[in-house]
């Protein structure tokens, strides 16, 4: 049970409950077959309940689940602040994990009003949404004044790769990270789902009272509409991805005031929106 949603814990919980298992496999290589033992990432149903009412079920990696509950609640607009969450109970069962979240009265009343128009949400980000207006909601415009040397992004992604322990052993997970404006990687969270990894990161930042606007969010996936929506909702000024964005994600980033970067590689990246947050010599968009 978590009684203090803002308690400090910068270290990912990748040990309990079990996040991976082993399986005997056959590997074919160069015409020959060998018996080996491989590691597989665990994926379990995770149900979210608010004040005793079921809200959503996602498939997720069973780690950092309190971070996930807080981050999902924030990025989905269920709460405005982690302080609206009074407690979280993590209950493991034979069929999965239930996160029992206790909300402040005002937040719960607002959620009940919202549920009249929604059938529920799932880990795909948009499934279960009944209203087009709900799907295409626009977050408050990002006001982050942080600026970045472009060179720090590929350095941060290299540091991120070294900290993806579950990905290194299973090859089946995504990661989301928060980087300070000076390029220092502060927080990393992993999950089989890219949205879940970002929600876990959001929750970890909230618990540690990190001002998201003073840094950038990094993801090891494509920059989809939902990833842009969640990042903008947090107030981060930059979302950087190893892959490219969708057209819809680019339009949302433009309207939300979010700097969107893709294809971050050694010595290169692509700037899709709001280049003014990158300090590029001779660029008319660079900060003075």
C-alpha atoms as a PDB file:
ATOM      1  CA  UNK A   1       0.000   0.000   0.000  1.00  0.00           C
ATOM      2  CA  UNK A   2       1.245   3.474  -0.819  1.00  0.00           C
ATOM      3  CA  UNK A   3       0.242   6.203   1.601  1.00  0.00           C
ATOM      4  CA  UNK A   4       2.517   8.954   0.216  1.00  0.00           C
ATOM      5  CA  UNK A   5       2.302   9.344  -3.596  1.00  0.00           C
ATOM      6  CA  UNK A   6       5.201  11.815  -3.559  1.00  0.00           C
ATOM      7  CA  UNK A   7       7.668   9.667  -1.624  1.00  0.00           C
ATOM      8  CA  UNK A   8      11.144   9.470  -3.145  1.00  0.00           C
ATOM      9  CA  UNK A   9      12.112   6.353  -5.109  1.00  0.00           C
ATOM     10  CA  UNK A  10      14.194   6.938  -8.228  1.00  0.00           C
ATOM     11  CA  UNK A  11      15.073   3.252  -8.677  1.00  0.00           C
ATOM     12  CA  UNK A  12      12.869   1.089 -10.916  1.00  0.00           C
ATOM     13  CA  UNK A  13      11.324  -1.934  -9.218  1.00  0.00           C
ATOM     14  CA  UNK A  14      12.247  -4.721 -11.641  1.00  0.00           C
ATOM     15  CA  UNK A  15      12.491  -7.567  -9.118  1.00  0.00           C
ATOM     16  CA  UNK A  16       9.085  -7.994  -7.479  1.00  0.00           C
ATOM     17  CA  UNK A  17       6.729  -9.137  -8.720  1.00  0.00           C
ATOM     18  CA  UNK A  18       8.460 -11.295 -11.347  1.00  0.00           C
ATOM     19  CA  UNK A  19       9.186  -9.366 -14.546  1.00  0.00           C
ATOM     20  CA  UNK A  20      10.687 -12.167 -16.625  1.00  0.00           C
ATOM     21  CA  UNK A  21      10.838 -15.934 -16.869  1.00  0.00           C
ATOM     22  CA  UNK A  22      12.952 -18.520 -18.676  1.00  0.00           C
ATOM     23  CA  UNK A  23      11.891 -20.961 -21.356  1.00  0.00           C
ATOM     24  CA  UNK A  24      13.631 -23.771 -23.197  1.00  0.00           C
ATOM     25  CA  UNK A  25      13.873 -22.906 -26.892  1.00  0.00           C
ATOM     26  CA  UNK A  26      15.425 -24.212 -30.083  1.00  0.00           C
ATOM     27  CA  UNK A  27      17.634 -21.809 -32.001  1.00  0.00           C
ATOM     28  CA  UNK A  28      18.285 -22.252 -35.709  1.00  0.00           C
ATOM     29  CA  UNK A  29      21.499 -20.663 -36.904  1.00  0.00           C
ATOM     30  CA  UNK A  30      23.476 -21.306 -40.099  1.00  0.00           C
ATOM     31  CA  UNK A  31      21.611 -24.535 -40.783  1.00  0.00           C
ATOM     32  CA  UNK A  32      22.088 -26.022 -37.308  1.00  0.00           C
ATOM     33  CA  UNK A  33      19.665 -26.277 -34.375  1.00  0.00           C
ATOM     34  CA  UNK A  34      20.738 -25.955 -30.743  1.00  0.00           C
ATOM     35  CA  UNK A  35      18.858 -26.174 -27.432  1.00  0.00           C
ATOM     36  CA  UNK A  36      19.035 -23.011 -25.324  1.00  0.00           C
ATOM     37  CA  UNK A  37      17.314 -21.247 -22.439  1.00  0.00           C
ATOM     38  CA  UNK A  38      15.805 -17.850 -23.310  1.00  0.00           C
ATOM     39  CA  UNK A  39      14.381 -15.035 -21.153  1.00  0.00           C
ATOM     40  CA  UNK A  40      10.843 -13.772 -21.799  1.00  0.00           C
ATOM     41  CA  UNK A  41       9.302 -10.591 -20.432  1.00  0.00           C
ATOM     42  CA  UNK A  42       6.265 -11.170 -18.234  1.00  0.00           C
ATOM     43  CA  UNK A  43       2.975  -9.599 -19.363  1.00  0.00           C
ATOM     44  CA  UNK A  44      -0.033  -9.678 -17.036  1.00  0.00           C
ATOM     45  CA  UNK A  45      -3.498  -8.114 -16.907  1.00  0.00           C
ATOM     46  CA  UNK A  46      -3.450  -5.039 -14.660  1.00  0.00           C
ATOM     47  CA  UNK A  47      -6.837  -3.706 -13.571  1.00  0.00           C
ATOM     48  CA  UNK A  48      -7.339  -0.173 -12.292  1.00  0.00           C
ATOM     49  CA  UNK A  49     -10.081   0.548  -9.774  1.00  0.00           C
ATOM     50  CA  UNK A  50     -10.953   4.015  -8.497  1.00  0.00           C
ATOM     51  CA  UNK A  51     -12.741   4.173  -5.148  1.00  0.00           C
ATOM     52  CA  UNK A  52     -13.951   0.615  -5.670  1.00  0.00           C
ATOM     53  CA  UNK A  53     -15.202   1.089  -9.247  1.00  0.00           C
ATOM     54  CA  UNK A  54     -13.487  -0.791 -12.102  1.00  0.00           C
ATOM     55  CA  UNK A  55     -12.134   1.565 -14.749  1.00  0.00           C
ATOM     56  CA  UNK A  56      -9.723  -0.185 -17.143  1.00  0.00           C
ATOM     57  CA  UNK A  57      -7.629  -3.301 -17.711  1.00  0.00           C
ATOM     58  CA  UNK A  58      -4.262  -3.173 -19.467  1.00  0.00           C
ATOM     59  CA  UNK A  59      -1.592  -5.740 -20.266  1.00  0.00           C
ATOM     60  CA  UNK A  60       1.614  -4.575 -18.613  1.00  0.00           C
ATOM     61  CA  UNK A  61       4.912  -5.573 -17.074  1.00  0.00           C
ATOM     62  CA  UNK A  62       4.249  -6.247 -13.369  1.00  0.00           C
ATOM     63  CA  UNK A  63       6.747  -3.736 -11.977  1.00  0.00           C
ATOM     64  CA  UNK A  64       6.590  -0.114 -10.788  1.00  0.00           C
ATOM     65  CA  UNK A  65       2.827  -0.494 -10.553  1.00  0.00           C
ATOM     66  CA  UNK A  66       2.305   2.361  -8.100  1.00  0.00           C
ATOM     67  CA  UNK A  67       4.147   4.622 -10.551  1.00  0.00           C
ATOM     68  CA  UNK A  68       1.876   3.273 -13.281  1.00  0.00           C
ATOM     69  CA  UNK A  69      -1.303   3.993 -11.323  1.00  0.00           C
ATOM     70  CA  UNK A  70      -0.220   7.566 -10.600  1.00  0.00           C
ATOM     71  CA  UNK A  71       1.061   8.234 -14.117  1.00  0.00           C
ATOM     72  CA  UNK A  72      -2.005   6.786 -15.842  1.00  0.00           C
ATOM     73  CA  UNK A  73      -4.235   8.880 -13.602  1.00  0.00           C
ATOM     74  CA  UNK A  74      -2.266  12.022 -14.500  1.00  0.00           C
ATOM     75  CA  UNK A  75      -1.838  11.514 -18.249  1.00  0.00           C
ATOM     76  CA  UNK A  76      -5.466  10.446 -18.693  1.00  0.00           C
ATOM     77  CA  UNK A  77      -6.705  13.542 -16.846  1.00  0.00           C
ATOM     78  CA  UNK A  78      -8.303  11.578 -14.007  1.00  0.00           C
ATOM     79  CA  UNK A  79      -6.401  13.698 -11.471  1.00  0.00           C
ATOM     80  CA  UNK A  80      -4.700  17.072 -11.775  1.00  0.00           C
ATOM     81  CA  UNK A  81      -2.076  16.258  -9.150  1.00  0.00           C
ATOM     82  CA  UNK A  82      -0.654  13.169  -7.462  1.00  0.00           C
ATOM     83  CA  UNK A  83      -1.947  14.660  -4.220  1.00  0.00           C
ATOM     84  CA  UNK A  84      -5.469  13.818  -5.405  1.00  0.00           C
ATOM     85  CA  UNK A  85      -4.467  10.173  -4.888  1.00  0.00           C
ATOM     86  CA  UNK A  86      -4.783   9.232  -1.222  1.00  0.00           C
ATOM     87  CA  UNK A  87      -3.676   5.593  -1.395  1.00  0.00           C
ATOM     88  CA  UNK A  88      -2.871   2.732  -3.761  1.00  0.00           C
ATOM     89  CA  UNK A  89      -3.247  -0.951  -2.886  1.00  0.00           C
ATOM     90  CA  UNK A  90      -1.554  -3.461  -5.202  1.00  0.00           C
ATOM     91  CA  UNK A  91      -3.356  -6.810  -5.028  1.00  0.00           C
ATOM     92  CA  UNK A  92      -1.933  -9.795  -6.928  1.00  0.00           C
ATOM     93  CA  UNK A  93      -4.257 -12.640  -7.881  1.00  0.00           C
ATOM     94  CA  UNK A  94      -4.235 -15.782  -9.970  1.00  0.00           C
ATOM     95  CA  UNK A  95      -5.392 -13.912 -13.080  1.00  0.00           C
ATOM     96  CA  UNK A  96      -3.428 -10.673 -12.738  1.00  0.00           C
ATOM     97  CA  UNK A  97      -2.963  -7.586 -10.597  1.00  0.00           C
ATOM     98  CA  UNK A  98      -5.536  -5.083  -9.352  1.00  0.00           C
ATOM     99  CA  UNK A  99      -4.506  -1.523  -8.511  1.00  0.00           C
ATOM    100  CA  UNK A 100      -7.022  -0.121  -6.039  1.00  0.00           C
ATOM    101  CA  UNK A 101      -6.709   3.658  -6.116  1.00  0.00           C
ATOM    102  CA  UNK A 102      -8.362   5.905  -3.553  1.00  0.00           C
ATOM    103  CA  UNK A 103      -9.113   9.347  -5.008  1.00  0.00           C
ATOM    104  CA  UNK A 104      -9.980  12.627  -3.348  1.00  0.00           C
ATOM    105  CA  UNK A 105     -13.721  13.302  -3.425  1.00  0.00           C
ATOM    106  CA  UNK A 106     -13.537  16.045  -6.064  1.00  0.00           C
ATOM    107  CA  UNK A 107     -11.461  13.946  -8.452  1.00  0.00           C
ATOM    108  CA  UNK A 108     -13.745  10.941  -8.034  1.00  0.00           C
ATOM    109  CA  UNK A 109     -16.889  12.992  -8.668  1.00  0.00           C
ATOM    110  CA  UNK A 110     -15.315  14.368 -11.865  1.00  0.00           C
ATOM    111  CA  UNK A 111     -14.385  10.843 -12.940  1.00  0.00           C
ATOM    112  CA  UNK A 112     -17.945   9.595 -12.438  1.00  0.00           C
ATOM    113  CA  UNK A 113     -19.237  12.423 -14.629  1.00  0.00           C
ATOM    114  CA  UNK A 114     -16.693  11.530 -17.296  1.00  0.00           C
ATOM    115  CA  UNK A 115     -17.595   7.824 -17.174  1.00  0.00           C
ATOM    116  CA  UNK A 116     -21.108   8.605 -18.340  1.00  0.00           C
ATOM    117  CA  UNK A 117     -19.654   9.155 -21.817  1.00  0.00           C
ATOM    118  CA  UNK A 118     -16.898   6.508 -21.717  1.00  0.00           C
ATOM    119  CA  UNK A 119     -16.984   2.727 -21.710  1.00  0.00           C
ATOM    120  CA  UNK A 120     -13.454   2.616 -20.235  1.00  0.00           C
ATOM    121  CA  UNK A 121      -9.886   2.976 -21.442  1.00  0.00           C
ATOM    122  CA  UNK A 122      -7.261   0.389 -22.315  1.00  0.00           C
ATOM    123  CA  UNK A 123      -3.514   0.294 -22.739  1.00  0.00           C
ATOM    124  CA  UNK A 124      -3.749   1.001 -26.468  1.00  0.00           C
ATOM    125  CA  UNK A 125      -4.535   4.597 -25.551  1.00  0.00           C
ATOM    126  CA  UNK A 126      -7.692   5.053 -27.631  1.00  0.00           C
ATOM    127  CA  UNK A 127      -9.566   1.728 -27.473  1.00  0.00           C
ATOM    128  CA  UNK A 128     -12.800   1.947 -25.527  1.00  0.00           C
ATOM    129  CA  UNK A 129     -13.250   5.674 -26.146  1.00  0.00           C
ATOM    130  CA  UNK A 130     -16.752   6.346 -27.415  1.00  0.00           C
ATOM    131  CA  UNK A 131     -16.488  10.047 -28.271  1.00  0.00           C
ATOM    132  CA  UNK A 132     -14.406  11.519 -31.093  1.00  0.00           C
ATOM    133  CA  UNK A 133     -14.099  14.697 -29.056  1.00  0.00           C
ATOM    134  CA  UNK A 134     -12.562  12.651 -26.238  1.00  0.00           C
ATOM    135  CA  UNK A 135     -10.072  11.044 -28.625  1.00  0.00           C
ATOM    136  CA  UNK A 136      -9.041  14.374 -30.147  1.00  0.00           C
ATOM    137  CA  UNK A 137      -8.815  16.332 -26.901  1.00  0.00           C
ATOM    138  CA  UNK A 138      -6.120  19.009 -26.824  1.00  0.00           C
ATOM    139  CA  UNK A 139      -4.007  19.452 -23.691  1.00  0.00           C
ATOM    140  CA  UNK A 140      -3.108  22.846 -22.272  1.00  0.00           C
ATOM    141  CA  UNK A 141      -0.371  24.500 -24.316  1.00  0.00           C
ATOM    142  CA  UNK A 142       3.128  23.570 -23.156  1.00  0.00           C
ATOM    143  CA  UNK A 143       4.915  26.498 -21.480  1.00  0.00           C
ATOM    144  CA  UNK A 144       8.343  24.937 -20.894  1.00  0.00           C
ATOM    145  CA  UNK A 145      11.204  27.407 -21.286  1.00  0.00           C
ATOM    146  CA  UNK A 146      13.940  24.749 -21.250  1.00  0.00           C
ATOM    147  CA  UNK A 147      16.461  24.725 -24.104  1.00  0.00           C
ATOM    148  CA  UNK A 148      18.840  21.990 -25.243  1.00  0.00           C
ATOM    149  CA  UNK A 149      22.081  21.401 -27.086  1.00  0.00           C
ATOM    150  CA  UNK A 150      21.034  18.906 -29.811  1.00  0.00           C
ATOM    151  CA  UNK A 151      24.119  16.792 -29.085  1.00  0.00           C
ATOM    152  CA  UNK A 152      22.819  15.753 -25.659  1.00  0.00           C
ATOM    153  CA  UNK A 153      19.987  13.680 -27.108  1.00  0.00           C
ATOM    154  CA  UNK A 154      21.985  10.902 -28.751  1.00  0.00           C
ATOM    155  CA  UNK A 155      24.231  10.803 -25.664  1.00  0.00           C
ATOM    156  CA  UNK A 156      21.166  10.405 -23.467  1.00  0.00           C
ATOM    157  CA  UNK A 157      19.793   7.621 -25.649  1.00  0.00           C
ATOM    158  CA  UNK A 158      23.098   5.767 -25.350  1.00  0.00           C
ATOM    159  CA  UNK A 159      22.876   6.120 -21.568  1.00  0.00           C
ATOM    160  CA  UNK A 160      19.265   4.949 -21.730  1.00  0.00           C
ATOM    161  CA  UNK A 161      20.250   1.809 -23.626  1.00  0.00           C
ATOM    162  CA  UNK A 162      22.689   0.907 -20.857  1.00  0.00           C
ATOM    163  CA  UNK A 163      19.904   1.211 -18.263  1.00  0.00           C
ATOM    164  CA  UNK A 164      17.324  -0.938 -20.058  1.00  0.00           C
ATOM    165  CA  UNK A 165      17.944  -4.057 -18.003  1.00  0.00           C
ATOM    166  CA  UNK A 166      14.731  -5.860 -18.916  1.00  0.00           C
ATOM    167  CA  UNK A 167      15.123  -5.088 -22.616  1.00  0.00           C
ATOM    168  CA  UNK A 168      18.694  -6.349 -22.536  1.00  0.00           C
ATOM    169  CA  UNK A 169      17.656  -9.739 -21.154  1.00  0.00           C
ATOM    170  CA  UNK A 170      14.374 -10.197 -23.065  1.00  0.00           C
ATOM    171  CA  UNK A 171      14.439  -7.946 -26.143  1.00  0.00           C
ATOM    172  CA  UNK A 172      10.701  -7.352 -25.677  1.00  0.00           C
ATOM    173  CA  UNK A 173      10.190  -4.066 -23.828  1.00  0.00           C
ATOM    174  CA  UNK A 174      10.011  -0.319 -24.387  1.00  0.00           C
ATOM    175  CA  UNK A 175      11.506   2.389 -22.193  1.00  0.00           C
ATOM    176  CA  UNK A 176      10.639   5.974 -21.338  1.00  0.00           C
ATOM    177  CA  UNK A 177      13.080   8.319 -19.630  1.00  0.00           C
ATOM    178  CA  UNK A 178      13.355  11.867 -18.337  1.00  0.00           C
ATOM    179  CA  UNK A 179      16.473  13.883 -19.133  1.00  0.00           C
ATOM    180  CA  UNK A 180      17.500  17.172 -17.557  1.00  0.00           C
ATOM    181  CA  UNK A 181      18.259  20.077 -19.874  1.00  0.00           C
ATOM    182  CA  UNK A 182      21.991  19.453 -19.352  1.00  0.00           C
ATOM    183  CA  UNK A 183      21.628  15.936 -20.796  1.00  0.00           C
ATOM    184  CA  UNK A 184      21.726  14.035 -17.501  1.00  0.00           C
ATOM    185  CA  UNK A 185      19.415  11.014 -17.522  1.00  0.00           C
ATOM    186  CA  UNK A 186      17.480  10.995 -14.238  1.00  0.00           C
ATOM    187  CA  UNK A 187      14.638   8.462 -14.471  1.00  0.00           C
ATOM    188  CA  UNK A 188      13.993   5.344 -16.574  1.00  0.00           C
ATOM    189  CA  UNK A 189      10.987   3.052 -16.636  1.00  0.00           C
ATOM    190  CA  UNK A 190      10.395  -0.072 -18.780  1.00  0.00           C
ATOM    191  CA  UNK A 191       7.301  -1.979 -19.867  1.00  0.00           C
ATOM    192  CA  UNK A 192       6.077  -4.268 -22.625  1.00  0.00           C
ATOM    193  CA  UNK A 193       3.787  -1.405 -23.682  1.00  0.00           C
ATOM    194  CA  UNK A 194       5.171   1.958 -24.769  1.00  0.00           C
ATOM    195  CA  UNK A 195       2.206   3.835 -23.255  1.00  0.00           C
ATOM    196  CA  UNK A 196       2.669   1.966 -19.982  1.00  0.00           C
ATOM    197  CA  UNK A 197       6.369   2.845 -19.841  1.00  0.00           C
ATOM    198  CA  UNK A 198       5.507   6.528 -20.271  1.00  0.00           C
ATOM    199  CA  UNK A 199       2.788   6.337 -17.617  1.00  0.00           C
ATOM    200  CA  UNK A 200       5.240   4.701 -15.199  1.00  0.00           C
ATOM    201  CA  UNK A 201       7.725   7.481 -15.900  1.00  0.00           C
ATOM    202  CA  UNK A 202       5.038  10.113 -15.294  1.00  0.00           C
ATOM    203  CA  UNK A 203       4.164   8.518 -11.975  1.00  0.00           C
ATOM    204  CA  UNK A 204       7.793   8.297 -10.881  1.00  0.00           C
ATOM    205  CA  UNK A 205       8.329  11.977 -11.689  1.00  0.00           C
ATOM    206  CA  UNK A 206       5.234  12.954  -9.727  1.00  0.00           C
ATOM    207  CA  UNK A 207       6.278  10.889  -6.714  1.00  0.00           C
ATOM    208  CA  UNK A 208       9.672  12.571  -6.699  1.00  0.00           C
ATOM    209  CA  UNK A 209       8.307  16.101  -7.243  1.00  0.00           C
ATOM    210  CA  UNK A 210      10.299  16.552 -10.458  1.00  0.00           C
ATOM    211  CA  UNK A 211       9.464  19.630 -12.532  1.00  0.00           C
ATOM    212  CA  UNK A 212       8.908  17.984 -15.902  1.00  0.00           C
ATOM    213  CA  UNK A 213       9.180  21.311 -17.741  1.00  0.00           C
ATOM    214  CA  UNK A 214      12.906  21.515 -16.908  1.00  0.00           C
ATOM    215  CA  UNK A 215      13.800  18.535 -19.081  1.00  0.00           C
ATOM    216  CA  UNK A 216      12.785  16.270 -21.963  1.00  0.00           C
ATOM    217  CA  UNK A 217      10.992  12.943 -22.310  1.00  0.00           C
ATOM    218  CA  UNK A 218      12.774  10.203 -24.287  1.00  0.00           C
ATOM    219  CA  UNK A 219      11.044   7.101 -25.685  1.00  0.00           C
ATOM    220  CA  UNK A 220      12.419   4.021 -27.433  1.00  0.00           C
ATOM    221  CA  UNK A 221       9.415   3.760 -29.739  1.00  0.00           C
ATOM    222  CA  UNK A 222       7.708   5.746 -32.432  1.00  0.00           C
ATOM    223  CA  UNK A 223       6.131   9.054 -31.439  1.00  0.00           C
ATOM    224  CA  UNK A 224       2.445   8.224 -31.764  1.00  0.00           C
ATOM    225  CA  UNK A 225      -0.466  10.577 -31.112  1.00  0.00           C
ATOM    226  CA  UNK A 226      -1.010   9.106 -27.647  1.00  0.00           C
ATOM    227  CA  UNK A 227       2.646   9.517 -26.676  1.00  0.00           C
ATOM    228  CA  UNK A 228       2.548  13.183 -27.702  1.00  0.00           C
ATOM    229  CA  UNK A 229      -0.747  13.675 -25.853  1.00  0.00           C
ATOM    230  CA  UNK A 230       0.595  12.166 -22.627  1.00  0.00           C
ATOM    231  CA  UNK A 231       3.883  14.103 -22.815  1.00  0.00           C
ATOM    232  CA  UNK A 232       2.121  17.410 -23.443  1.00  0.00           C
ATOM    233  CA  UNK A 233      -0.313  16.700 -20.609  1.00  0.00           C
ATOM    234  CA  UNK A 234       2.684  16.396 -18.275  1.00  0.00           C
ATOM    235  CA  UNK A 235       4.044  19.777 -19.371  1.00  0.00           C
ATOM    236  CA  UNK A 236       7.343  18.580 -20.845  1.00  0.00           C
ATOM    237  CA  UNK A 237       8.678  20.828 -23.594  1.00  0.00           C
ATOM    238  CA  UNK A 238      10.345  18.106 -25.678  1.00  0.00           C
ATOM    239  CA  UNK A 239       9.498  14.550 -26.720  1.00  0.00           C
ATOM    240  CA  UNK A 240      12.387  12.723 -28.402  1.00  0.00           C
ATOM    241  CA  UNK A 241      11.944   9.320 -30.053  1.00  0.00           C
ATOM    242  CA  UNK A 242      14.266   6.852 -31.737  1.00  0.00           C
ATOM    243  CA  UNK A 243      11.693   6.389 -34.509  1.00  0.00           C
ATOM    244  CA  UNK A 244       9.489   8.794 -36.419  1.00  0.00           C
ATOM    245  CA  UNK A 245       6.132  10.361 -35.514  1.00  0.00           C
ATOM    246  CA  UNK A 246       2.788   9.885 -37.169  1.00  0.00           C
ATOM    247  CA  UNK A 247       1.220  12.804 -39.024  1.00  0.00           C
ATOM    248  CA  UNK A 248      -1.468  13.123 -36.354  1.00  0.00           C
ATOM    249  CA  UNK A 249       1.199  13.224 -33.646  1.00  0.00           C
ATOM    250  CA  UNK A 250       2.971  16.013 -35.506  1.00  0.00           C
ATOM    251  CA  UNK A 251      -0.193  18.079 -35.771  1.00  0.00           C
ATOM    252  CA  UNK A 252      -0.931  17.647 -32.072  1.00  0.00           C
ATOM    253  CA  UNK A 253       2.637  18.573 -31.102  1.00  0.00           C
ATOM    254  CA  UNK A 254       2.388  21.721 -33.233  1.00  0.00           C
ATOM    255  CA  UNK A 255      -0.878  22.840 -31.650  1.00  0.00           C
ATOM    256  CA  UNK A 256       0.237  21.919 -28.114  1.00  0.00           C
ATOM    257  CA  UNK A 257       3.529  23.832 -28.319  1.00  0.00           C
ATOM    258  CA  UNK A 258       5.605  20.653 -27.904  1.00  0.00           C
ATOM    259  CA  UNK A 259       9.007  20.233 -29.545  1.00  0.00           C
ATOM    260  CA  UNK A 260       8.877  16.858 -31.310  1.00  0.00           C
ATOM    261  CA  UNK A 261      12.110  15.084 -32.261  1.00  0.00           C
ATOM    262  CA  UNK A 262      12.488  11.805 -34.129  1.00  0.00           C
ATOM    263  CA  UNK A 263      15.127   9.475 -35.535  1.00  0.00           C
ATOM    264  CA  UNK A 264      17.639  10.444 -32.854  1.00  0.00           C
ATOM    265  CA  UNK A 265      20.965   8.951 -33.937  1.00  0.00           C
ATOM    266  CA  UNK A 266      24.640   9.603 -33.308  1.00  0.00           C
ATOM    267  CA  UNK A 267      25.192  13.157 -34.532  1.00  0.00           C
ATOM    268  CA  UNK A 268      21.730  13.605 -36.037  1.00  0.00           C
ATOM    269  CA  UNK A 269      18.033  14.014 -35.302  1.00  0.00           C
ATOM    270  CA  UNK A 270      14.930  15.331 -37.053  1.00  0.00           C
ATOM    271  CA  UNK A 271      13.039  18.342 -35.650  1.00  0.00           C
ATOM    272  CA  UNK A 272       9.344  18.217 -36.542  1.00  0.00           C
ATOM    273  CA  UNK A 273       7.855  21.026 -34.467  1.00  0.00           C
ATOM    274  CA  UNK A 274       8.868  24.043 -32.378  1.00  0.00           C
ATOM    275  CA  UNK A 275      12.642  24.107 -33.038  1.00  0.00           C
ATOM    276  CA  UNK A 276      13.136  27.112 -30.729  1.00  0.00           C
ATOM    277  CA  UNK A 277      14.007  24.828 -27.795  1.00  0.00           C
ATOM    278  CA  UNK A 278      17.167  23.591 -29.536  1.00  0.00           C
ATOM    279  CA  UNK A 279      20.321  25.708 -29.382  1.00  0.00           C
ATOM    280  CA  UNK A 280      21.559  25.490 -32.964  1.00  0.00           C
ATOM    281  CA  UNK A 281      24.219  27.956 -34.071  1.00  0.00           C
ATOM    282  CA  UNK A 282      22.935  30.282 -36.779  1.00  0.00           C
ATOM    283  CA  UNK A 283      19.342  29.093 -36.495  1.00  0.00           C
ATOM    284  CA  UNK A 284      16.721  31.873 -36.384  1.00  0.00           C
ATOM    285  CA  UNK A 285      14.742  29.702 -33.953  1.00  0.00           C
ATOM    286  CA  UNK A 286      17.509  29.239 -31.374  1.00  0.00           C
ATOM    287  CA  UNK A 287      17.082  30.875 -27.949  1.00  0.00           C
ATOM    288  CA  UNK A 288      18.972  34.129 -27.564  1.00  0.00           C
END
